[in-house]
Each structure stands twice: as structure tokens, then as C-alpha cells.
C-alpha atoms as an extended CHARMM CRD file, in Angstrom:
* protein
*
       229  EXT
         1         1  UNK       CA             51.4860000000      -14.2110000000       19.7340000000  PROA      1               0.0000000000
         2         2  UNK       CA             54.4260000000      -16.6860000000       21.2780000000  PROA      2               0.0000000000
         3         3  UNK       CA             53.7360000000      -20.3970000000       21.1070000000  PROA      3               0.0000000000
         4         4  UNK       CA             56.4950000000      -23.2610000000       21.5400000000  PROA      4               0.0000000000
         5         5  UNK       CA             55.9020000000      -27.1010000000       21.1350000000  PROA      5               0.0000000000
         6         6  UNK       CA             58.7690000000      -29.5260000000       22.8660000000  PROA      6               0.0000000000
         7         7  UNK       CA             61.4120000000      -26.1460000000       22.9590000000  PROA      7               0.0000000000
         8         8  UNK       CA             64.3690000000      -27.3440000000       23.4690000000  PROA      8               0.0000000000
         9         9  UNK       CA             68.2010000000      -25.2900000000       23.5380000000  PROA      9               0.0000000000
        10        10  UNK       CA             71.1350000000      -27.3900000000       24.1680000000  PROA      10              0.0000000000
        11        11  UNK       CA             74.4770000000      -26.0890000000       24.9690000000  PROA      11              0.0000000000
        12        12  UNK       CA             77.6130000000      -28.3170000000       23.7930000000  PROA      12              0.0000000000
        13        13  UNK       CA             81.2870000000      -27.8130000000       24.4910000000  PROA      13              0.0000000000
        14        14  UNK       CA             84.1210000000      -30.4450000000       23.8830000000  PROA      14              0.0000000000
        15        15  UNK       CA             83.7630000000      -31.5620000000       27.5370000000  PROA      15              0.0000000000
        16        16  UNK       CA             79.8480000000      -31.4640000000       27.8850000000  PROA      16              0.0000000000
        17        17  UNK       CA             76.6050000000      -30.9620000000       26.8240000000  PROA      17              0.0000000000
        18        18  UNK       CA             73.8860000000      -28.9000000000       28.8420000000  PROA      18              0.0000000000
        19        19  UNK       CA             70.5550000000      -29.2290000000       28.1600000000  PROA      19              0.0000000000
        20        20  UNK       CA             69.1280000000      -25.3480000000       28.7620000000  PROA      20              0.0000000000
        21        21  UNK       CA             65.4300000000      -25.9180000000       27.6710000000  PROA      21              0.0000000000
        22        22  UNK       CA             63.9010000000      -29.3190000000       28.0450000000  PROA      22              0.0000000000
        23        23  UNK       CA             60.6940000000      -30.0720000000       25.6220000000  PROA      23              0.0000000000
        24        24  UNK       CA             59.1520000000      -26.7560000000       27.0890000000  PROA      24              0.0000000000
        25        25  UNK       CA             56.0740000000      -25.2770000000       25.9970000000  PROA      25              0.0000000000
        26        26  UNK       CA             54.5950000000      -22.4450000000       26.4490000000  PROA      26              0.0000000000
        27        27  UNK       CA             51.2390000000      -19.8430000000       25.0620000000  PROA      27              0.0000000000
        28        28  UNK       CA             51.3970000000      -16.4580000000       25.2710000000  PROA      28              0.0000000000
        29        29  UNK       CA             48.9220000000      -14.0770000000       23.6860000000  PROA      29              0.0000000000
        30        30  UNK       CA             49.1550000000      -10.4750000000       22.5260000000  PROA      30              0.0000000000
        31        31  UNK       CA             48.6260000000       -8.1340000000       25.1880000000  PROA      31              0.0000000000
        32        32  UNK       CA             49.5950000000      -10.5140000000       28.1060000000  PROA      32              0.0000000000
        33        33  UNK       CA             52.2300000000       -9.6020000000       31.1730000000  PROA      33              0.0000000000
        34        34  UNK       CA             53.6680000000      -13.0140000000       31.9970000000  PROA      34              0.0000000000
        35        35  UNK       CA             56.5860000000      -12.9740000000       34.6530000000  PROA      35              0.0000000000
        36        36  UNK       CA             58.7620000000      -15.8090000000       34.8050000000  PROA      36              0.0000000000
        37        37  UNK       CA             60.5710000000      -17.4040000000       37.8660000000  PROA      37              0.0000000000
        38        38  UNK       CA             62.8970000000      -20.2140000000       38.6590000000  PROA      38              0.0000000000
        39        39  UNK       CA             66.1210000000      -20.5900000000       40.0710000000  PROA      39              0.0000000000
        40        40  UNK       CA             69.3640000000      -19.6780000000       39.0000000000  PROA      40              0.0000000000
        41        41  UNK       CA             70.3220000000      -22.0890000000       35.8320000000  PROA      41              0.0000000000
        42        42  UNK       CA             66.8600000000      -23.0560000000       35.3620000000  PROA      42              0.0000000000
        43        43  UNK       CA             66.9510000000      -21.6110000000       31.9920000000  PROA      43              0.0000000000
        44        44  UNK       CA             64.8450000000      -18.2560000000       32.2720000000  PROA      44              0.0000000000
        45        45  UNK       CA             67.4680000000      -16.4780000000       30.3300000000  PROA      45              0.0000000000
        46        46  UNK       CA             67.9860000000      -18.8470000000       27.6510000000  PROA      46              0.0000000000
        47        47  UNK       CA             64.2560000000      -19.2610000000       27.1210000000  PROA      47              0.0000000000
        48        48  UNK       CA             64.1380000000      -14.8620000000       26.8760000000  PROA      48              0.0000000000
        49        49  UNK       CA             67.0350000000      -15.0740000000       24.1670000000  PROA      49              0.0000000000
        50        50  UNK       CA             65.3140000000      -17.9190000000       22.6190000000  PROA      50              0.0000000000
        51        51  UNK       CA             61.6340000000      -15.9190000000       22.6530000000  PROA      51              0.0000000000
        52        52  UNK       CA             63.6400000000      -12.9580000000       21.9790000000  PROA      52              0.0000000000
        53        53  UNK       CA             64.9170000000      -14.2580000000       18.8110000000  PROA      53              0.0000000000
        54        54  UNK       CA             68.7250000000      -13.3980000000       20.2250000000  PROA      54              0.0000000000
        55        55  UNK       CA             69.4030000000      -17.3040000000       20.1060000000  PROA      55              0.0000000000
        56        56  UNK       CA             68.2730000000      -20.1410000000       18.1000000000  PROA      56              0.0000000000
        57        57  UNK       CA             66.3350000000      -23.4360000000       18.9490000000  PROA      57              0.0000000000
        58        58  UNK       CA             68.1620000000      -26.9990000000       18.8910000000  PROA      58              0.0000000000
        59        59  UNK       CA             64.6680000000      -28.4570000000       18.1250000000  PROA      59              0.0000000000
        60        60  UNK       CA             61.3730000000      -28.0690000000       18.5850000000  PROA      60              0.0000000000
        61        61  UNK       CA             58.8540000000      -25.7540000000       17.5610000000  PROA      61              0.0000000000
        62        62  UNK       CA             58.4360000000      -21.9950000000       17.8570000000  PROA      62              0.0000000000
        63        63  UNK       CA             55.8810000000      -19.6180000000       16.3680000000  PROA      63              0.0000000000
        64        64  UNK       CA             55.9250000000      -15.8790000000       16.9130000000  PROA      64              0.0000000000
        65        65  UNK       CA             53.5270000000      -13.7730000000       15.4420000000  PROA      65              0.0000000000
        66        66  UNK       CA             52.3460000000      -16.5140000000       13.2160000000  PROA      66              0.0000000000
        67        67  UNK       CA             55.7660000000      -17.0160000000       11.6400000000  PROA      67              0.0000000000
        68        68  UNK       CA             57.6670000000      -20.2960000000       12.6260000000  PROA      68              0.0000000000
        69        69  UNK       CA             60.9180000000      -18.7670000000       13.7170000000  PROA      69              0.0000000000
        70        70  UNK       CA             62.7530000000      -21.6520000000       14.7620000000  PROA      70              0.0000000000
        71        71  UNK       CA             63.0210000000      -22.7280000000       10.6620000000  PROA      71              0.0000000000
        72        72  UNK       CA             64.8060000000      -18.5220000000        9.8160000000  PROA      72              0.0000000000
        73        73  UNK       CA             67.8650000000      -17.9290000000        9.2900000000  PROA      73              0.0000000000
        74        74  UNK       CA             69.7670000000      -15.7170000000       11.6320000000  PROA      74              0.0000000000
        75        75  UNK       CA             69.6710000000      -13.1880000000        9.2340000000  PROA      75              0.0000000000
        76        76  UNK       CA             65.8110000000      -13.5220000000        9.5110000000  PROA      76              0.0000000000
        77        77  UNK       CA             65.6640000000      -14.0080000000       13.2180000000  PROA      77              0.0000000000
        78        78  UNK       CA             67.4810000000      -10.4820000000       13.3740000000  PROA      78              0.0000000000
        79        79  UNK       CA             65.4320000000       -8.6020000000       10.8090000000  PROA      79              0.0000000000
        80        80  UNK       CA             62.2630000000      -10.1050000000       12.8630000000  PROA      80              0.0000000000
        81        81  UNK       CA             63.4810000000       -8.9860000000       15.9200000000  PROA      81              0.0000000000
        82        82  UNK       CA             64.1510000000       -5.5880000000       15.3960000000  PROA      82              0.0000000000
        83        83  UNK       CA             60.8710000000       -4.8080000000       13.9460000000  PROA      83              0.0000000000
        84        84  UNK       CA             59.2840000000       -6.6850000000       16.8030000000  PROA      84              0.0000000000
        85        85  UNK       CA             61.1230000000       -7.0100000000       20.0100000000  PROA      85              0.0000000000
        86        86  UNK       CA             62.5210000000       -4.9080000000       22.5290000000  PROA      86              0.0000000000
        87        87  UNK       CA             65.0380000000       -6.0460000000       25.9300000000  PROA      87              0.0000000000
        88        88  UNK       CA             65.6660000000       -4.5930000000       28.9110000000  PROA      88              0.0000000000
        89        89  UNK       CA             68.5580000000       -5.9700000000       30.7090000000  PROA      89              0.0000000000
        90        90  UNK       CA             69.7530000000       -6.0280000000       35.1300000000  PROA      90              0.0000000000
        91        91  UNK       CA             72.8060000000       -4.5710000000       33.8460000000  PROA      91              0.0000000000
        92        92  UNK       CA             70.6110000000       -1.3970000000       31.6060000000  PROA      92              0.0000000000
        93        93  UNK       CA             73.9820000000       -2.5130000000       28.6910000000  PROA      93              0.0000000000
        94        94  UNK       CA             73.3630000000        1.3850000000       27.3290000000  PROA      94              0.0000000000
        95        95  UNK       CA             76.4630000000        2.3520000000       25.2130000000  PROA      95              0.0000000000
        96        96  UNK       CA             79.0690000000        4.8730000000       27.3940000000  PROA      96              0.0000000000
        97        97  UNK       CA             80.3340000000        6.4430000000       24.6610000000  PROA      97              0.0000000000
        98        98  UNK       CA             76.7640000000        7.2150000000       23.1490000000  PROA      98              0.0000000000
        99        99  UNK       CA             74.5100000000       10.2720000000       25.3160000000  PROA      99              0.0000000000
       100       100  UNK       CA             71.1220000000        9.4850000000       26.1470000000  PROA      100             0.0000000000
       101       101  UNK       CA             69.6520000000       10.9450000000       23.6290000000  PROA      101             0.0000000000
       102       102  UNK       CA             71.7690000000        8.5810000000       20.8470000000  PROA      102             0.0000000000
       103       103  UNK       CA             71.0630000000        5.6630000000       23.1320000000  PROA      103             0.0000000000
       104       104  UNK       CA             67.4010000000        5.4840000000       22.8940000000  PROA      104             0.0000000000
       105       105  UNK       CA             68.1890000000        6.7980000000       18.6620000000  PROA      105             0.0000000000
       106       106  UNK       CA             69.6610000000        3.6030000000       18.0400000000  PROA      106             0.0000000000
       107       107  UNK       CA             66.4960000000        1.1890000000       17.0780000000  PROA      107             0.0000000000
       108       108  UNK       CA             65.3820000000        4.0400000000       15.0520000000  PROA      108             0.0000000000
       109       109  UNK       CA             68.6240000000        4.0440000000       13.2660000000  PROA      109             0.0000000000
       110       110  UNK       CA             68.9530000000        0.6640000000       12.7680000000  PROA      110             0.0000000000
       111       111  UNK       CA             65.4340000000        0.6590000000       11.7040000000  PROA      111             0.0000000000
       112       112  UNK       CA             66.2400000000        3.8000000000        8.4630000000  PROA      112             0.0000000000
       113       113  UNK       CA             64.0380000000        5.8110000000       10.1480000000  PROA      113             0.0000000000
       114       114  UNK       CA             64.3430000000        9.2730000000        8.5220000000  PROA      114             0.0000000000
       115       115  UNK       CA             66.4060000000       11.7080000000       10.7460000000  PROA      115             0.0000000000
       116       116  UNK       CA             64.3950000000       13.9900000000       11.1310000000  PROA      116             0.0000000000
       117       117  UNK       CA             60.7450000000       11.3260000000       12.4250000000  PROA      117             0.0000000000
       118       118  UNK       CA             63.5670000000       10.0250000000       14.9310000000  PROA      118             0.0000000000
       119       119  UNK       CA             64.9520000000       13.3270000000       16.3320000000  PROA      119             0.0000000000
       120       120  UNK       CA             61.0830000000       13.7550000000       17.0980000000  PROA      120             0.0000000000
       121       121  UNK       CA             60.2270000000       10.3990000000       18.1240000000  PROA      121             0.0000000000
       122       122  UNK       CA             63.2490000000       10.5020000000       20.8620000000  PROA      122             0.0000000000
       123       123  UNK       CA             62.5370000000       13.8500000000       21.7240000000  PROA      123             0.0000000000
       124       124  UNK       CA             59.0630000000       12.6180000000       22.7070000000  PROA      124             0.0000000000
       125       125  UNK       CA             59.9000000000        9.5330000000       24.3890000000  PROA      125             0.0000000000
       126       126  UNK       CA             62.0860000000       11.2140000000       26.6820000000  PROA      126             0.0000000000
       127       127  UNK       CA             59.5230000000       13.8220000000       27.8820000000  PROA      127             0.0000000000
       128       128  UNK       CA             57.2450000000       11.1780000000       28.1280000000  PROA      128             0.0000000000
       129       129  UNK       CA             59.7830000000        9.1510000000       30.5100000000  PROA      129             0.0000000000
       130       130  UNK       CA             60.9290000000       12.3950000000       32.7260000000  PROA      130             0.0000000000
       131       131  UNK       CA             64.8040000000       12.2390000000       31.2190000000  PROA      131             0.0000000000
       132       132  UNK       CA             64.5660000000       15.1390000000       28.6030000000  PROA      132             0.0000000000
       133       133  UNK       CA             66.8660000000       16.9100000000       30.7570000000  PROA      133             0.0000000000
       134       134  UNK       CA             69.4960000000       14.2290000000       30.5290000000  PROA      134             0.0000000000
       135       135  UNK       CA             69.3320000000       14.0290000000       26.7040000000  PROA      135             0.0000000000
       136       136  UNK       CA             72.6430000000       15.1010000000       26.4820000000  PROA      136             0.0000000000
       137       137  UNK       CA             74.2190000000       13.0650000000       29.5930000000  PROA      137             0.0000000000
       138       138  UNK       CA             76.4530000000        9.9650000000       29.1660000000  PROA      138             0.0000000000
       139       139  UNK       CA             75.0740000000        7.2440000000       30.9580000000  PROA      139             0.0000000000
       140       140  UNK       CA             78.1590000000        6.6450000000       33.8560000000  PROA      140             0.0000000000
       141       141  UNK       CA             76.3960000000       10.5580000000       34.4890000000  PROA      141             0.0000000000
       142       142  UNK       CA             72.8510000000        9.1610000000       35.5560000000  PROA      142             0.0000000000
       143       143  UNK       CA             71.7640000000        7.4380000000       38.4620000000  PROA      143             0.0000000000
       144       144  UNK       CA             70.5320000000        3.6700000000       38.1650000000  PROA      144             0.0000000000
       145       145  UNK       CA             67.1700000000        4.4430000000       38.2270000000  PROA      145             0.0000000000
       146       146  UNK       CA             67.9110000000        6.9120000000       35.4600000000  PROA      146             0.0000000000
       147       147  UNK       CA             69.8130000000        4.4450000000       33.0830000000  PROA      147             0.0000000000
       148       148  UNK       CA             66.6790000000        1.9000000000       33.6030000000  PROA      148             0.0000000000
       149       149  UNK       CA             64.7250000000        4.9060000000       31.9870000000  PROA      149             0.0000000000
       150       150  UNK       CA             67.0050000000        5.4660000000       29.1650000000  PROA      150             0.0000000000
       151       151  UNK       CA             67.0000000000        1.4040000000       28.6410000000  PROA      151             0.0000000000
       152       152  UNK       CA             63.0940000000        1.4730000000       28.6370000000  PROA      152             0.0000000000
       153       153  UNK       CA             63.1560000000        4.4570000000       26.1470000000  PROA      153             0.0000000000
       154       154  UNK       CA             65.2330000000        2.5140000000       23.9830000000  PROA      154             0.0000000000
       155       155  UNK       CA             63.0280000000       -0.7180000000       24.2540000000  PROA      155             0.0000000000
       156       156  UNK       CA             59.8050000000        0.8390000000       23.5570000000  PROA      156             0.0000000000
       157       157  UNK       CA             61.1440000000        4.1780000000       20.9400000000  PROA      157             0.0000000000
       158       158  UNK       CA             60.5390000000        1.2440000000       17.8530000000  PROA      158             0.0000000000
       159       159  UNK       CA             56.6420000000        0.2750000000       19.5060000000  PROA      159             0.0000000000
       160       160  UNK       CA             57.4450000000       -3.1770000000       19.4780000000  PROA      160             0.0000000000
       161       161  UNK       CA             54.7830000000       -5.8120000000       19.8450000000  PROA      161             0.0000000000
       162       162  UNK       CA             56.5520000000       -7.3680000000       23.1510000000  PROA      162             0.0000000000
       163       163  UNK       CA             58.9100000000       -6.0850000000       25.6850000000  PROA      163             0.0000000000
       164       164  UNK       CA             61.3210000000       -9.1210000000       27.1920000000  PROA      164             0.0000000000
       165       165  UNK       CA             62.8700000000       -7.7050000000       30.6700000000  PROA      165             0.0000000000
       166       166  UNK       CA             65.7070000000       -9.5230000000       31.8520000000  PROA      166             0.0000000000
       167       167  UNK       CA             65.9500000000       -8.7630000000       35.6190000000  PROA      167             0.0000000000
       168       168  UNK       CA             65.1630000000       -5.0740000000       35.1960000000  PROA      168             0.0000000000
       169       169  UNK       CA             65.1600000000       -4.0870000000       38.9360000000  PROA      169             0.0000000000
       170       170  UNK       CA             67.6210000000       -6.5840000000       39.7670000000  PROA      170             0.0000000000
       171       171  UNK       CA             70.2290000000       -3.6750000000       40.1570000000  PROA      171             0.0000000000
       172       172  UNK       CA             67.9850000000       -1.2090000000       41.5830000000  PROA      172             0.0000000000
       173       173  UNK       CA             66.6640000000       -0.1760000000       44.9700000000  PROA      173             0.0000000000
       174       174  UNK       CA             63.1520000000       -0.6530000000       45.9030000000  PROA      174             0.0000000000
       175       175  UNK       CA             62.0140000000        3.0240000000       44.5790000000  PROA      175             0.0000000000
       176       176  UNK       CA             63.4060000000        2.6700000000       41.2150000000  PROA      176             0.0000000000
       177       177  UNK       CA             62.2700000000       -1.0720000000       41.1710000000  PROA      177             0.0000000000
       178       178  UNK       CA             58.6480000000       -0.1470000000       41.7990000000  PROA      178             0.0000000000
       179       179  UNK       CA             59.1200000000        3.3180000000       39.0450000000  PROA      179             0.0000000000
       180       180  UNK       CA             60.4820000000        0.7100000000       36.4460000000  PROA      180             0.0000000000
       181       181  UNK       CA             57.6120000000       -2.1590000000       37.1010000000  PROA      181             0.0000000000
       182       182  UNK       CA             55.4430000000        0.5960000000       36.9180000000  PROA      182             0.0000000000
       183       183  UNK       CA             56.5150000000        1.7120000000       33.5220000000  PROA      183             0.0000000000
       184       184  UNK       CA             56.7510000000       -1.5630000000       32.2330000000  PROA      184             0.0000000000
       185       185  UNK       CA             52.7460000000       -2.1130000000       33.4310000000  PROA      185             0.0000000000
       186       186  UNK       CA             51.6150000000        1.5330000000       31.6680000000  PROA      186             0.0000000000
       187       187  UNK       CA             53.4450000000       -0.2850000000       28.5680000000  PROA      187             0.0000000000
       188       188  UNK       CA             51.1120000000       -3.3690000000       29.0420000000  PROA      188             0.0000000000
       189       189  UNK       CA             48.4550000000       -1.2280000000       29.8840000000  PROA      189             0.0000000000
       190       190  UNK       CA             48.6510000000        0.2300000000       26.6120000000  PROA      190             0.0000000000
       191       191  UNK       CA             48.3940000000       -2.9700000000       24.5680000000  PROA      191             0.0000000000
       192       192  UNK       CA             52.7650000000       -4.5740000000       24.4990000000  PROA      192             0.0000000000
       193       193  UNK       CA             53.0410000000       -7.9940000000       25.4210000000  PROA      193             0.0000000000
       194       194  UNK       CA             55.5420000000       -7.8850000000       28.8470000000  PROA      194             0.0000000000
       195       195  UNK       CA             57.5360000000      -11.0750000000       29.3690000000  PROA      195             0.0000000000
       196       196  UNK       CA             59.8660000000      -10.5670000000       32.3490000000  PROA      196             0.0000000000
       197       197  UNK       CA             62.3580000000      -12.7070000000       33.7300000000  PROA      197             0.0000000000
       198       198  UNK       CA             62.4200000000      -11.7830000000       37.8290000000  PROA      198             0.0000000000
       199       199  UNK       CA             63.8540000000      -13.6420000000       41.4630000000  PROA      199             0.0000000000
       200       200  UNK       CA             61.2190000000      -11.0860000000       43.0810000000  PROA      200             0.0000000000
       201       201  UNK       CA             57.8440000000      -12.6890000000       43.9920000000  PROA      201             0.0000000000
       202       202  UNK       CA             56.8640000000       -9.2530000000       44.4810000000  PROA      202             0.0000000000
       203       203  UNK       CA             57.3140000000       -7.6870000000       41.3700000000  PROA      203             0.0000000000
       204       204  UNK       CA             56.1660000000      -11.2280000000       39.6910000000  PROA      204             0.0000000000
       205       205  UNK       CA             53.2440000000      -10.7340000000       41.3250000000  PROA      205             0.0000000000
       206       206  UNK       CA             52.7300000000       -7.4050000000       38.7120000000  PROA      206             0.0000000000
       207       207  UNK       CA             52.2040000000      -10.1570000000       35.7090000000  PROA      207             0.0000000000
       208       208  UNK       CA             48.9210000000      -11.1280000000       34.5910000000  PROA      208             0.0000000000
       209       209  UNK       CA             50.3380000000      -14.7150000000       35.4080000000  PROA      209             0.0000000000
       210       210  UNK       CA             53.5500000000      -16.0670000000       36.9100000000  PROA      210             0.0000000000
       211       211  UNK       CA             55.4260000000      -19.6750000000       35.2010000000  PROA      211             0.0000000000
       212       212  UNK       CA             57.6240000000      -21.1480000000       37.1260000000  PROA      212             0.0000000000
       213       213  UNK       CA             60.6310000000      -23.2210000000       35.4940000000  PROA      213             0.0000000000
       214       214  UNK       CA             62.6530000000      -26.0320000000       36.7950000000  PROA      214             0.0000000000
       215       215  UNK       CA             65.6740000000      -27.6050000000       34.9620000000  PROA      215             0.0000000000
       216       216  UNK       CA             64.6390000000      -25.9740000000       31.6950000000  PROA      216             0.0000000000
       217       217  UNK       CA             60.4560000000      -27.2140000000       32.4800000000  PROA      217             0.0000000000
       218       218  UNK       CA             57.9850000000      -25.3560000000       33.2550000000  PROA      218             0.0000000000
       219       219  UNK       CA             56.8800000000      -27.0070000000       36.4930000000  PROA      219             0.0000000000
       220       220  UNK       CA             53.8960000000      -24.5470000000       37.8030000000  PROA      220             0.0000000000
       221       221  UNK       CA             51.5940000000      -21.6630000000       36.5180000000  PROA      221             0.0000000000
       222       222  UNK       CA             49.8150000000      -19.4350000000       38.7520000000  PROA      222             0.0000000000
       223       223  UNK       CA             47.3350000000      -17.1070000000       37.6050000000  PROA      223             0.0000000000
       224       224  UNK       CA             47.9930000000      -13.1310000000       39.7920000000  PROA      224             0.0000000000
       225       225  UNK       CA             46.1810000000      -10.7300000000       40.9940000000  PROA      225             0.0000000000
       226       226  UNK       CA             45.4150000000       -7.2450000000       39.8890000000  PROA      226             0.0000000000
       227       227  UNK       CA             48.7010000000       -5.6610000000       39.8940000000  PROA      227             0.0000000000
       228       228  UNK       CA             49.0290000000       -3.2200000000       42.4000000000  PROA      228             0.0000000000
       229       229  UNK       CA             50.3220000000        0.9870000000       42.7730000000  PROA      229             0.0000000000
């Protein structure tokens, strides 16, 4: 499904140039849970907007679903994206102003989804998360754990082929960690592609595999064990 050959992202300013990604490449098929792990500024973010189609390559290759992304536009990078991709962000980046309910809308929306399929659709996915009674709550109303939820909702509401979580326990407590890495493994379970950025060895350990990058390399691959309940 992903495939990159010499992927690299630079970042240039006036005063300097920083060299995010460094000839990385990387396989992943369809289906896979690959958790990714590095310290900070090795580039694990950059390379999820990059995969993620949120940012484009300074060179190399990158194929995604059999289409070579890094020659679209950003016009086609977006349109790919949205019928593709979902994120899940540390800091859950739901809209205040929008309830629940119109949070986890929005792909749909976006998408022309008729009004009446998505009213359905959303009304589903939040029985099938356990928020249907916050449907009408704002998000500053929930708890973390609950705004995780809503953000998964709204990742998966559009059945993407792959799921990219940014940190998605990183602003949670060990309960609502473990609840959200075990949603995101049902999802995997059930055929998405999970690529998840993480600082926990613990929760990386929930991946199928684990890559470990280095100064925008990947320096080290291990293959994990069953994840575990």
C-alpha cells in the first residue's frame, strides 16, 4: 500500500536548511499495524504528514496505493487524502465550536455525502464507540479519553484505507491510553492499515512491527509480538 525510495523532506528558512527525512525508505502493506519510534526531531512527524499526504516530498519517491504521489499536485494530494486517509492527533484538534456529533460529520461533509447516509453513518459510529450520549456535547464538555473517541470517530466515519496516529495517548492516562490502542487494534483487526507515531515502547509493542528512526533514517526494525488485552 505505502512504499518510498530515497524519501527525503527538507525544511529551508533564510538562515538554514534542515534536512527532516534523509533518503528513507520504507514498505508497508495493506492491512499492517506499524508503530514508529525515535526521538524527538528524528522526523516521525514529518514522515506521518509526508505518508499522510498533509506535506509534500523534496525528492524521492513515494507510491501510495499504486499512485506515485510525490509527482500530484496539492490539489491532488488533498483529494487523495480525503478519500483515503484518516489522523488522529496527541492534541484530539476537534473543532470547539462544532458538537460531537458535527465533529465526526465533517469527512462526510467534505466528502458530499448525502445528508441524510451521514446523519446515519454518525449516528452509528457513535453507538459503536460508546459516545452517543455526548452527540450533542462540545468537546471542552468531554473528558480526554472522550475527545480521543470523538477524534477516532472522525478518523474512521469515511472507512479509510489507513489510519496515521500521531501520539494518540500521548495526552492521556494509562486507562484511556490502553481504551484508545485498543480501538485503534479492533480497526486493524478489521482490515485498516494503522501507522502510529508513539515515545511508548509499550503501546509500540501493539504494532505488528516497530521502525525505529534516527536523524530522519530508519536505523532498526523489529518485528512484535501478538498484541496484547
Amino acid at each position: 500500500m505505502i512504499k518510498t525510495k530515497d524519501l527525503c523532506k527538507v525544511f529551508r528558512t533564510e538562515e538554514m536548511e534542515t534536512t527532516a527525512l534523509n533518503d528513507l525508505n520504507i514498505d508497508i502493506q495493506n492491512g499492517e499495524f506499524v508503530s514508529v519510534m525515535g526521538p524527538s526531531g528524528s522526523g516521525k512527524s514529518t514522515l506521518l504528514n509526508v505518508l499522510g499526504m498533509l506535506d509534500s516530498t523534496s525528492s524521492g519517491e513515494y507510491h501510495f496505493n499504486g499512485e506515485e504521489v510525490s509527482l500530484h499536485s496539492e490539489h491532488q494530494r488533498a483529494d487523495c487524502r480525503k478519500r483515503n486517509v484518516g489522523f488522529v492527533f496527541q492534541s484530539f484538534n476537534l473543532i470547539d465550536e462544532l458538537t460531537v456529533f458535527e465533529n465526526v460529520e465533517l469527512p462526510l461533509f467534505y466528502l458530499k455525502v448525502p445528508g441524510a447516509e451521514r446523519r446515519k453513518r454518525v449516528d452509528e459510529m457513535l453507538d459503536q464507540m460508546g459516545i452517543a450520549a455526548r452527540r450533542n456535547h462540545f468537546p471542552q464538555q468531554l473528558s480526554g479519553g472522550q475527545q480521543q473517541r470523538v477524534a477516532v470517530s472522525r478518523a474512521v466515519i469515511s472507512n479509510p484505507k489507513v489510519i496515521f496516529a500521531d501520539e494518540p495517548t500521548g495526552n492521556l492516562d494509562s486507562s484511556n491510553g490502553k481504551e484508545v490502542m485498543e480501538l485503534l487494534a479492533e480497526l486493524n483487526n478489521q482490515g485498516t492499515t494503522i501507522i502510529m507515531v508513539t515515545h511508548s515502547p509499550t503501546y509500540a509493542e501493539w504494532g505488528h512491527r516497530t521502525v525505529h528512526l534516527f536523524d530522519g533514517r530508519i536505523v532498526a526494525e523489529a518485528t512484535n509480538g501478538k498484541p496484547h488485552a
